[in-house]
Short mmCIF file of C-alpha atoms and ligand atoms in Angstrom, two decimals:
data_model
loop_
_atom_site.label_atom_id
_atom_site.label_comp_id
_atom_site.label_asym_id
_atom_site.label_seq_id
_atom_site.Cartn_x
_atom_site.Cartn_y
_atom_site.Cartn_z
CA MET A 1 97.22 28.52 75.65
CA ALA A 2 95.38 31.26 79.33
CA LYS A 3 93.85 34.52 77.59
CA LYS A 4 96.41 36.85 77.79
CA LEU A 5 95.08 38.98 81.21
CA ILE A 6 96.05 42.67 81.96
CA ALA A 7 95.31 44.30 85.49
CA GLY A 8 96.17 47.00 86.83
CA ASN A 9 97.32 47.45 90.66
CA TRP A 10 96.05 51.16 91.20
CA LYS A 11 97.45 50.29 94.32
CA MET A 12 96.77 53.42 97.08
CA ASN A 13 95.83 55.80 94.18
CA GLY A 14 92.59 57.86 93.16
CA SER A 15 89.60 60.11 94.08
CA LEU A 16 86.43 59.45 92.33
CA ALA A 17 86.98 63.20 89.94
CA ALA A 18 90.07 60.99 89.31
CA ASN A 19 89.61 57.35 88.73
CA GLU A 20 85.97 58.37 86.76
CA ALA A 21 88.56 60.76 83.87
CA LEU A 22 90.94 57.23 83.77
CA VAL A 23 88.41 54.99 83.35
CA ARG A 24 86.19 56.84 80.63
CA ALA A 25 89.15 56.70 79.24
CA LEU A 26 89.98 53.43 79.53
CA ILE A 27 86.25 52.30 78.23
CA ALA A 28 86.35 54.00 75.31
CA GLY A 29 89.82 53.43 74.34
CA MET A 30 89.39 49.51 74.81
CA VAL A 31 89.14 46.78 72.61
CA ASP A 32 86.22 44.01 73.80
CA ASP A 33 88.06 41.18 71.96
CA ALA A 34 88.08 37.21 73.32
CA ASN A 35 92.02 37.66 73.13
CA VAL A 36 93.21 40.11 76.41
CA THR A 37 91.21 40.61 79.63
CA VAL A 38 91.60 44.07 80.78
CA ALA A 39 91.20 44.52 84.75
CA VAL A 40 91.65 47.23 87.72
CA CYS A 41 91.97 46.16 90.68
CA VAL A 42 90.77 49.39 93.05
CA PRO A 43 91.10 50.79 96.26
CA ALA A 44 87.96 48.56 98.67
CA PRO A 45 85.84 52.55 98.42
CA TYR A 46 85.57 52.74 94.56
CA LEU A 47 84.23 49.29 93.95
CA GLY A 48 80.61 51.25 94.18
CA GLN A 49 81.98 53.69 91.54
CA LEU A 50 83.81 51.21 90.00
CA GLN A 51 80.33 49.00 89.05
CA MET A 52 78.92 52.33 87.84
CA LEU A 53 81.55 53.38 85.41
CA ARG A 54 82.21 50.00 84.08
CA ALA A 55 78.98 48.56 83.79
CA GLY A 56 77.73 46.97 80.27
CA THR A 57 81.62 46.99 79.39
CA ALA A 58 84.25 44.28 78.91
CA LEU A 59 86.89 46.32 81.49
CA GLU A 60 86.30 43.45 84.63
CA LEU A 61 87.04 44.29 88.32
CA GLY A 62 89.16 43.44 91.05
CA GLY A 63 90.34 44.16 95.03
CA GLN A 64 93.81 44.46 96.46
CA ASP A 65 92.87 42.17 98.50
CA VAL A 66 90.73 40.12 100.83
CA SER A 67 90.02 38.14 103.89
CA ALA A 68 90.71 35.15 104.91
CA HIS A 69 87.38 34.95 106.90
CA GLU A 70 84.05 34.96 105.54
CA GLN A 71 82.46 37.51 107.59
CA GLY A 72 82.66 38.81 111.71
CA ALA A 73 84.52 40.78 114.23
CA PHE A 74 87.45 41.44 111.71
CA THR A 75 87.84 44.96 111.99
CA GLY A 76 88.88 47.03 107.99
CA GLU A 77 88.99 43.69 106.27
CA VAL A 78 86.96 43.10 103.28
CA SER A 79 85.62 40.05 102.47
CA ALA A 80 85.41 37.81 99.31
CA ALA A 81 81.14 38.17 99.30
CA MET A 82 81.89 41.61 99.25
CA LEU A 83 83.72 42.08 96.46
CA LYS A 84 82.18 39.65 94.60
CA GLU A 85 78.36 41.73 94.72
CA PHE A 86 80.28 44.44 94.22
CA GLY A 87 80.55 42.68 90.32
CA ALA A 88 84.59 42.42 91.25
CA ARG A 89 85.76 39.13 88.95
CA TYR A 90 89.33 39.17 90.42
CA ALA A 91 91.30 40.36 94.07
CA ILE A 92 94.86 39.79 94.51
CA VAL A 93 96.54 38.63 97.05
CA GLY A 94 99.60 38.40 98.31
CA HIS A 95 100.79 41.39 96.86
CA SER A 96 104.85 42.03 98.33
CA GLU A 97 103.88 45.67 99.86
CA ARG A 98 101.23 43.29 101.70
CA ARG A 99 103.83 40.28 103.04
CA GLN A 100 106.15 43.47 103.36
CA TYR A 101 104.17 46.05 105.39
CA HIS A 102 101.54 43.63 107.00
CA GLY A 103 103.34 40.80 107.71
CA GLU A 104 101.18 38.24 105.53
CA THR A 105 102.53 34.80 105.74
CA ASP A 106 102.55 32.09 102.44
CA THR A 107 99.74 30.52 105.23
CA LEU A 108 97.84 34.05 104.89
CA VAL A 109 98.42 34.07 101.23
CA ALA A 110 97.26 30.69 100.71
CA ASP A 111 93.93 30.87 102.68
CA LYS A 112 93.08 34.09 101.04
CA ALA A 113 93.48 32.52 97.18
CA ARG A 114 90.67 29.84 99.47
CA ALA A 115 88.16 32.71 100.62
CA ALA A 116 88.49 34.11 97.05
CA LEU A 117 87.46 30.73 94.91
CA ALA A 118 84.36 29.45 97.58
CA HIS A 119 83.66 33.24 96.03
CA GLY A 120 83.76 32.55 93.03
CA ILE A 121 86.81 35.25 92.54
CA THR A 122 90.41 34.93 91.08
CA PRO A 123 92.83 35.30 92.93
CA ILE A 124 95.67 37.16 91.62
CA VAL A 125 98.66 34.81 93.48
CA CYS A 126 101.79 37.53 93.46
CA ILE A 127 104.36 35.76 94.38
CA GLY A 128 108.67 37.37 94.16
CA GLU A 129 112.04 37.61 95.33
CA THR A 130 114.04 40.60 97.13
CA LEU A 131 116.98 41.81 95.47
CA ALA A 132 119.03 40.24 98.11
CA GLU A 133 117.57 36.39 97.75
CA ARG A 134 118.10 37.25 94.13
CA GLU A 135 121.72 37.41 94.60
CA ALA A 136 122.19 35.02 96.53
CA GLY A 137 121.06 32.91 93.62
CA LYS A 138 117.65 31.84 95.52
CA THR A 139 114.92 33.19 92.92
CA GLU A 140 113.85 29.83 92.69
CA GLU A 141 114.10 28.89 95.93
CA VAL A 142 111.93 31.19 96.88
CA VAL A 143 109.15 31.84 94.32
CA LYS A 144 108.04 27.69 94.60
CA ARG A 145 108.06 27.63 98.27
CA GLN A 146 105.56 31.47 98.19
CA LEU A 147 103.87 28.62 95.52
CA ALA A 148 103.93 25.53 97.08
CA ALA A 149 101.84 26.90 100.32
CA VAL A 150 99.09 27.78 97.61
CA ILE A 151 98.55 24.73 95.96
CA HIS A 152 99.38 23.00 98.95
CA THR A 153 95.62 24.83 100.30
CA ASN A 154 94.31 24.71 97.09
CA GLY A 155 94.41 21.36 95.93
CA HIS A 156 93.12 20.96 92.71
CA CYS A 157 90.97 24.73 93.06
CA ILE A 158 94.67 25.61 91.71
CA SER A 159 93.48 25.42 87.74
CA GLU A 160 91.67 28.64 88.82
CA ILE A 161 93.80 31.02 89.71
CA VAL A 162 96.28 33.55 88.36
CA VAL A 163 99.65 33.63 89.16
CA ALA A 164 101.50 36.85 89.16
CA TYR A 165 105.33 36.97 89.27
CA GLU A 166 106.39 40.41 90.78
CA PRO A 167 110.36 40.72 91.51
CA ILE A 168 110.36 43.24 94.57
CA TRP A 169 113.81 44.53 93.37
CA ALA A 170 111.62 45.81 90.24
CA ILE A 171 108.73 47.07 91.60
CA GLY A 172 108.12 51.20 90.90
CA THR A 173 111.79 50.98 90.81
CA GLY A 174 111.93 51.31 86.98
CA LYS A 175 113.97 48.72 86.73
CA THR A 176 111.92 46.24 84.44
CA ALA A 177 113.21 42.32 84.91
CA THR A 178 114.69 41.17 81.24
CA PRO A 179 112.31 39.45 79.08
CA GLU A 180 114.79 36.40 79.48
CA GLN A 181 114.91 36.82 83.32
CA ALA A 182 111.32 36.78 83.12
CA GLN A 183 110.64 34.09 81.57
CA ASP A 184 113.09 31.56 83.06
CA VAL A 185 110.87 32.18 86.24
CA HIS A 186 108.07 32.16 84.82
CA ALA A 187 109.22 28.31 83.15
CA VAL A 188 109.18 27.42 86.12
CA LEU A 189 106.57 28.45 87.56
CA ARG A 190 104.79 26.73 84.56
CA ALA A 191 106.86 23.35 85.39
CA GLN A 192 105.53 23.09 89.25
CA LEU A 193 101.54 23.77 88.05
CA ARG A 194 101.83 21.00 85.54
CA ALA A 195 102.91 18.78 88.06
CA ALA A 196 100.22 19.88 90.64
CA THR A 197 97.28 20.24 87.98
CA PRO A 198 95.68 18.37 85.26
CA HIS A 199 95.04 21.98 83.54
CA PRO A 200 98.03 23.91 84.17
CA GLU A 201 97.12 25.63 80.75
CA ARG A 202 94.25 27.89 82.63
CA ILE A 203 96.16 28.95 85.05
CA ALA A 204 98.10 32.34 83.32
CA ILE A 205 101.20 33.82 84.81
CA LEU A 206 101.05 37.33 85.17
CA TYR A 207 104.71 39.30 85.24
CA GLY A 208 104.82 42.75 87.02
CA GLY A 209 107.55 45.06 87.75
CA SER A 210 107.96 48.94 86.16
CA MET A 211 106.10 47.20 83.26
CA SER A 212 106.04 49.91 81.00
CA ALA A 213 103.80 50.63 77.98
CA ALA A 214 107.87 50.79 75.88
CA HIS A 215 108.73 47.36 78.03
CA ALA A 216 104.90 45.27 77.27
CA ALA A 217 105.83 43.75 73.80
CA SER A 218 109.39 41.65 74.69
CA LEU A 219 107.85 40.43 77.86
CA LEU A 220 104.37 39.48 76.10
CA SER A 221 106.50 37.77 73.59
CA GLN A 222 107.98 35.27 75.86
CA PRO A 223 106.42 31.60 75.46
CA ASP A 224 105.18 31.62 79.78
CA ILE A 225 104.12 35.52 80.43
CA ASP A 226 100.57 35.24 79.88
CA GLY A 227 99.78 39.30 80.88
CA GLY A 228 100.58 41.58 83.60
CA LEU A 229 100.17 43.54 86.43
CA ILE A 230 100.96 46.84 86.36
CA GLY A 231 101.01 49.73 88.69
CA GLY A 232 102.17 53.04 87.78
CA ALA A 233 101.34 52.86 84.05
CA SER A 234 97.99 51.55 84.84
CA LEU A 235 97.47 55.09 86.18
CA LYS A 236 97.62 56.79 82.84
CA ALA A 237 95.26 55.63 80.07
CA PRO A 238 97.23 55.65 76.89
CA ASP A 239 100.02 53.94 79.11
CA PHE A 240 97.65 51.42 80.72
CA LEU A 241 95.90 50.74 77.24
CA GLN A 242 99.27 50.64 74.76
CA ILE A 243 100.10 47.33 76.87
CA ALA A 244 96.74 46.08 76.40
CA ALA A 245 97.20 46.58 72.59
CA ALA A 246 100.82 45.17 73.01
CA ALA A 247 98.81 42.07 74.58
CA ARG A 248 96.47 41.93 71.47
CA ALA A 249 99.29 42.09 69.05
CA GLN A 250 101.36 38.69 71.31
CA GLN A 251 97.95 36.94 70.03
CA ALA A 252 97.27 37.82 66.35
P1 13P B 301 105.03 48.82 89.20
O1 13P B 301 103.79 48.47 87.67
O2 13P B 301 104.49 50.48 89.47
O3 13P B 301 105.98 48.67 89.31
O4 13P B 301 104.32 48.39 90.07
C1 13P B 301 104.35 46.57 89.99
C2 13P B 301 102.69 46.06 91.29
O5 13P B 301 103.52 46.14 91.67
C3 13P B 301 102.28 45.58 90.26
O6 13P B 301 101.18 45.36 90.97
#
Protein backbone atom coordinates (compact mmCIF):
# COMPACT_ATOMS: atom_id res chain seq x y z
CA MET A 1 0.00 0.00 0.00
CA ALA A 2 1.26 3.49 -0.82
CA LYS A 3 2.05 5.78 2.10
CA LYS A 4 -0.93 8.05 2.74
CA LEU A 5 -0.55 11.57 1.38
CA ILE A 6 -2.53 14.57 2.56
CA ALA A 7 -1.81 17.49 0.25
CA GLY A 8 -3.25 20.99 0.51
CA ASN A 9 -3.95 22.94 -2.65
CA TRP A 10 -4.06 26.55 -1.57
CA LYS A 11 -5.13 27.65 -5.08
CA MET A 12 -4.81 31.44 -5.49
CA ASN A 13 -5.05 32.22 -1.80
CA GLY A 14 -2.64 33.52 0.79
CA SER A 15 -0.48 36.45 1.80
CA LEU A 16 2.90 36.55 3.48
CA ALA A 17 1.26 37.13 6.87
CA ALA A 18 -1.53 34.58 6.44
CA ASN A 19 0.86 31.92 5.13
CA GLU A 20 3.17 32.35 8.06
CA ALA A 21 0.35 31.98 10.59
CA LEU A 22 -1.07 28.94 8.76
CA VAL A 23 2.24 27.14 8.31
CA ARG A 24 3.38 27.79 11.87
CA ALA A 25 0.10 26.32 13.13
CA LEU A 26 0.48 23.30 10.84
CA ILE A 27 4.01 22.64 11.96
CA ALA A 28 3.07 23.01 15.63
CA GLY A 29 0.25 20.49 15.22
CA MET A 30 1.93 18.02 12.90
CA VAL A 31 3.00 14.56 13.93
CA ASP A 32 6.12 13.41 12.12
CA ASP A 33 5.50 9.78 11.37
CA ALA A 34 6.38 7.22 8.77
CA ASN A 35 2.79 6.58 7.66
CA VAL A 36 1.46 9.91 6.45
CA THR A 37 3.05 12.60 4.31
CA VAL A 38 1.63 16.12 4.70
CA ALA A 39 2.27 18.65 1.94
CA VAL A 40 1.13 22.10 0.87
CA CYS A 41 0.98 23.18 -2.77
CA VAL A 42 1.34 26.95 -2.79
CA PRO A 43 1.26 29.79 -5.33
CA ALA A 44 4.69 30.09 -6.99
CA PRO A 45 5.61 33.48 -5.44
CA TYR A 46 5.41 31.91 -1.98
CA LEU A 47 7.77 29.00 -2.63
CA GLY A 48 10.70 30.88 -1.09
CA GLN A 49 8.73 31.78 2.00
CA LEU A 50 7.63 28.18 2.41
CA GLN A 51 11.15 26.91 1.88
CA MET A 52 12.20 28.93 4.93
CA LEU A 53 9.15 28.23 7.09
CA ARG A 54 9.28 24.46 6.60
CA ALA A 55 13.04 24.06 6.96
CA GLY A 56 13.86 21.19 9.31
CA THR A 57 10.23 20.02 9.53
CA ALA A 58 8.33 17.11 7.95
CA LEU A 59 6.03 19.43 6.00
CA GLU A 60 6.50 18.84 2.27
CA LEU A 61 6.15 21.49 -0.44
CA GLY A 62 4.60 21.50 -3.88
CA GLY A 63 3.78 23.81 -6.76
CA GLN A 64 0.31 24.09 -8.29
CA ASP A 65 1.44 23.77 -11.88
CA VAL A 66 4.65 23.24 -13.84
CA SER A 67 5.72 24.09 -17.35
CA ALA A 68 6.04 21.32 -19.91
CA HIS A 69 9.16 23.15 -21.15
CA GLU A 70 12.69 23.08 -19.79
CA GLN A 71 13.40 26.81 -19.97
CA GLY A 72 13.29 29.74 -22.33
CA ALA A 73 10.77 32.14 -23.85
CA PHE A 74 7.65 31.04 -21.98
CA THR A 75 6.53 34.15 -20.13
CA GLY A 76 4.75 33.44 -16.87
CA GLU A 77 5.69 29.78 -16.73
CA VAL A 78 7.51 28.08 -13.87
CA SER A 79 9.87 25.20 -14.68
CA ALA A 80 10.34 21.97 -12.80
CA ALA A 81 13.97 22.91 -12.16
CA MET A 82 12.79 26.12 -10.46
CA LEU A 83 10.38 24.22 -8.24
CA LYS A 84 13.19 21.85 -7.35
CA GLU A 85 15.47 24.71 -6.32
CA PHE A 86 12.93 25.73 -3.69
CA GLY A 87 12.79 22.22 -2.29
CA ALA A 88 9.44 21.31 -3.80
CA ARG A 89 8.71 17.60 -3.88
CA TYR A 90 5.40 17.78 -5.74
CA ALA A 91 3.70 19.67 -8.56
CA ILE A 92 -0.02 19.50 -9.23
CA VAL A 93 -0.63 19.01 -12.94
CA GLY A 94 -3.88 19.06 -14.88
CA HIS A 95 -6.05 20.48 -12.13
CA SER A 96 -9.56 20.86 -13.52
CA GLU A 97 -9.33 24.63 -13.03
CA ARG A 98 -6.31 24.67 -15.36
CA ARG A 99 -8.02 22.38 -17.83
CA GLN A 100 -11.16 24.54 -17.74
CA TYR A 101 -9.80 28.10 -17.57
CA HIS A 102 -6.46 27.63 -19.32
CA GLY A 103 -7.40 25.13 -21.98
CA GLU A 104 -5.03 22.40 -20.81
CA THR A 105 -5.42 19.22 -22.83
CA ASP A 106 -4.71 15.62 -21.84
CA THR A 107 -1.53 15.76 -23.95
CA LEU A 108 -0.25 18.93 -22.31
CA VAL A 109 -0.98 17.52 -18.86
CA ALA A 110 0.98 14.37 -19.76
CA ASP A 111 3.91 16.51 -20.98
CA LYS A 112 3.85 18.51 -17.74
CA ALA A 113 3.98 15.27 -15.76
CA ARG A 114 6.99 14.22 -17.83
CA ALA A 115 8.77 17.55 -17.22
CA ALA A 116 8.21 17.19 -13.48
CA LEU A 117 9.46 13.60 -13.38
CA ALA A 118 12.59 14.56 -15.33
CA HIS A 119 13.56 16.81 -12.41
CA GLY A 120 12.65 14.45 -9.61
CA ILE A 121 9.37 16.24 -8.85
CA THR A 122 6.36 14.00 -8.24
CA PRO A 123 3.46 15.14 -10.39
CA ILE A 124 0.06 15.00 -8.70
CA VAL A 125 -1.99 14.29 -11.81
CA CYS A 126 -5.58 15.47 -11.45
CA ILE A 127 -8.39 13.81 -13.34
CA GLY A 128 -12.14 13.89 -12.95
CA GLU A 129 -15.48 14.16 -14.69
CA THR A 130 -18.00 16.97 -14.91
CA LEU A 131 -21.52 16.57 -13.56
CA ALA A 132 -22.86 16.25 -17.11
CA GLU A 133 -20.37 13.48 -17.85
CA ARG A 134 -21.32 11.63 -14.67
CA GLU A 135 -25.01 11.94 -15.44
CA ALA A 136 -24.40 10.63 -18.95
CA GLY A 137 -22.70 7.56 -17.46
CA LYS A 138 -19.31 8.60 -18.86
CA THR A 139 -17.28 8.87 -15.66
CA GLU A 140 -15.18 5.77 -16.27
CA GLU A 141 -14.53 6.62 -19.90
CA VAL A 142 -13.42 10.18 -19.05
CA VAL A 143 -11.06 9.36 -16.18
CA LYS A 144 -9.53 6.44 -18.08
CA ARG A 145 -8.90 8.66 -21.10
CA GLN A 146 -7.26 11.33 -18.92
CA LEU A 147 -5.03 8.81 -17.15
CA ALA A 148 -4.21 6.92 -20.36
CA ALA A 149 -2.61 10.05 -21.83
CA VAL A 150 -0.27 10.31 -18.84
CA ILE A 151 0.55 6.59 -18.97
CA HIS A 152 1.22 6.77 -22.71
CA THR A 153 3.69 9.65 -22.39
CA ASN A 154 5.45 8.52 -19.23
CA GLY A 155 5.87 4.78 -19.77
CA HIS A 156 7.64 2.99 -16.95
CA CYS A 157 8.00 6.25 -14.94
CA ILE A 158 4.28 6.02 -14.25
CA SER A 159 4.97 4.31 -10.94
CA GLU A 160 6.50 7.61 -9.71
CA ILE A 161 3.35 9.69 -10.09
CA VAL A 162 0.50 10.47 -7.72
CA VAL A 163 -3.03 10.46 -9.12
CA ALA A 164 -5.77 12.68 -7.73
CA TYR A 165 -9.37 11.82 -8.60
CA GLU A 166 -11.27 15.08 -8.34
CA PRO A 167 -14.85 14.93 -9.60
CA ILE A 168 -15.42 18.46 -10.85
CA TRP A 169 -18.93 18.61 -9.40
CA ALA A 170 -17.46 18.10 -5.94
CA ILE A 171 -14.79 20.81 -6.09
CA GLY A 172 -15.57 23.82 -3.94
CA THR A 173 -19.24 22.91 -3.88
CA GLY A 174 -19.47 21.27 -0.47
CA LYS A 175 -20.85 18.23 -2.35
CA THR A 176 -18.38 15.49 -1.48
CA ALA A 177 -18.51 12.25 -3.46
CA THR A 178 -19.77 9.43 -1.26
CA PRO A 179 -17.06 7.01 -0.15
CA GLU A 180 -18.64 4.41 -2.46
CA GLN A 181 -18.68 6.73 -5.48
CA ALA A 182 -15.05 7.64 -4.91
CA GLN A 183 -13.96 4.05 -4.23
CA ASP A 184 -15.63 2.84 -7.43
CA VAL A 185 -13.60 5.25 -9.54
CA HIS A 186 -10.39 4.65 -7.57
CA ALA A 187 -10.75 0.91 -8.20
CA VAL A 188 -11.04 1.55 -11.94
CA LEU A 189 -7.92 3.72 -11.85
CA ARG A 190 -6.04 1.15 -9.78
CA ALA A 191 -6.82 -1.54 -12.34
CA GLN A 192 -5.66 0.73 -15.14
CA LEU A 193 -2.39 1.43 -13.31
CA ARG A 194 -1.91 -2.26 -12.55
CA ALA A 195 -1.99 -2.99 -16.26
CA ALA A 196 0.55 -0.22 -16.91
CA THR A 197 3.28 -0.85 -14.35
CA PRO A 198 4.72 -3.72 -12.34
CA HIS A 199 4.73 -1.37 -9.32
CA PRO A 200 1.15 -0.11 -9.00
CA GLU A 201 1.37 -0.28 -5.22
CA ARG A 202 3.78 2.69 -5.26
CA ILE A 203 1.16 5.00 -6.75
CA ALA A 204 -1.00 6.90 -4.29
CA ILE A 205 -4.48 7.68 -5.59
CA LEU A 206 -5.87 10.71 -3.76
CA TYR A 207 -9.45 11.89 -3.57
CA GLY A 208 -10.20 15.60 -3.91
CA GLY A 209 -13.43 17.58 -3.85
CA SER A 210 -14.88 19.19 -0.73
CA MET A 211 -12.90 16.85 1.51
CA SER A 212 -13.46 18.13 5.02
CA ALA A 213 -12.55 17.03 8.51
CA ALA A 214 -16.06 15.59 8.80
CA HIS A 215 -15.84 13.44 5.66
CA ALA A 216 -12.17 12.49 5.69
CA ALA A 217 -12.30 9.32 7.78
CA SER A 218 -15.01 7.59 5.74
CA LEU A 219 -13.28 8.43 2.46
CA LEU A 220 -9.82 7.45 3.68
CA SER A 221 -11.09 4.12 4.99
CA GLN A 222 -11.80 2.95 1.43
CA PRO A 223 -9.30 0.38 0.17
CA ASP A 224 -8.16 2.36 -2.88
CA ILE A 225 -8.17 5.87 -1.40
CA ASP A 226 -4.61 6.66 -0.39
CA GLY A 227 -5.02 10.24 0.69
CA GLY A 228 -6.56 13.56 -0.18
CA LEU A 229 -5.98 16.69 -2.23
CA ILE A 230 -7.66 19.37 -0.20
CA GLY A 231 -8.65 22.86 -1.28
CA GLY A 232 -10.72 24.99 1.07
CA ALA A 233 -10.08 22.97 4.22
CA SER A 234 -6.30 23.21 3.71
CA LEU A 235 -6.48 26.94 4.45
CA LYS A 236 -7.61 26.28 8.01
CA ALA A 237 -4.92 24.65 10.13
CA PRO A 238 -7.26 22.80 12.54
CA ASP A 239 -9.28 21.30 9.65
CA PHE A 240 -6.24 20.29 7.65
CA LEU A 241 -4.57 18.76 10.71
CA GLN A 242 -7.75 16.84 11.48
CA ILE A 243 -7.73 15.37 7.97
CA ALA A 244 -4.08 14.36 8.43
CA ALA A 245 -5.02 12.77 11.76
CA ALA A 246 -7.83 10.83 10.05
CA ALA A 247 -5.27 9.48 7.54
CA ARG A 248 -2.95 8.53 10.38
CA ALA A 249 -5.75 6.67 12.19
CA GLN A 250 -6.35 4.57 9.06
CA GLN A 251 -2.73 3.45 9.06
CA ALA A 252 -2.67 2.56 12.72
P1 LIG B 1 -12.06 21.85 -2.36
O1 LIG B 1 -11.48 20.96 -1.28
O2 LIG B 1 -12.09 23.30 -1.98
O3 LIG B 1 -13.36 21.33 -2.89
O4 LIG B 1 -11.02 21.79 -3.59
C1 LIG B 1 -10.60 20.56 -4.04
C2 LIG B 1 -9.52 20.77 -5.02
O5 LIG B 1 -9.73 21.25 -6.10
C3 LIG B 1 -8.16 20.38 -4.61
O6 LIG B 1 -7.29 20.42 -5.68
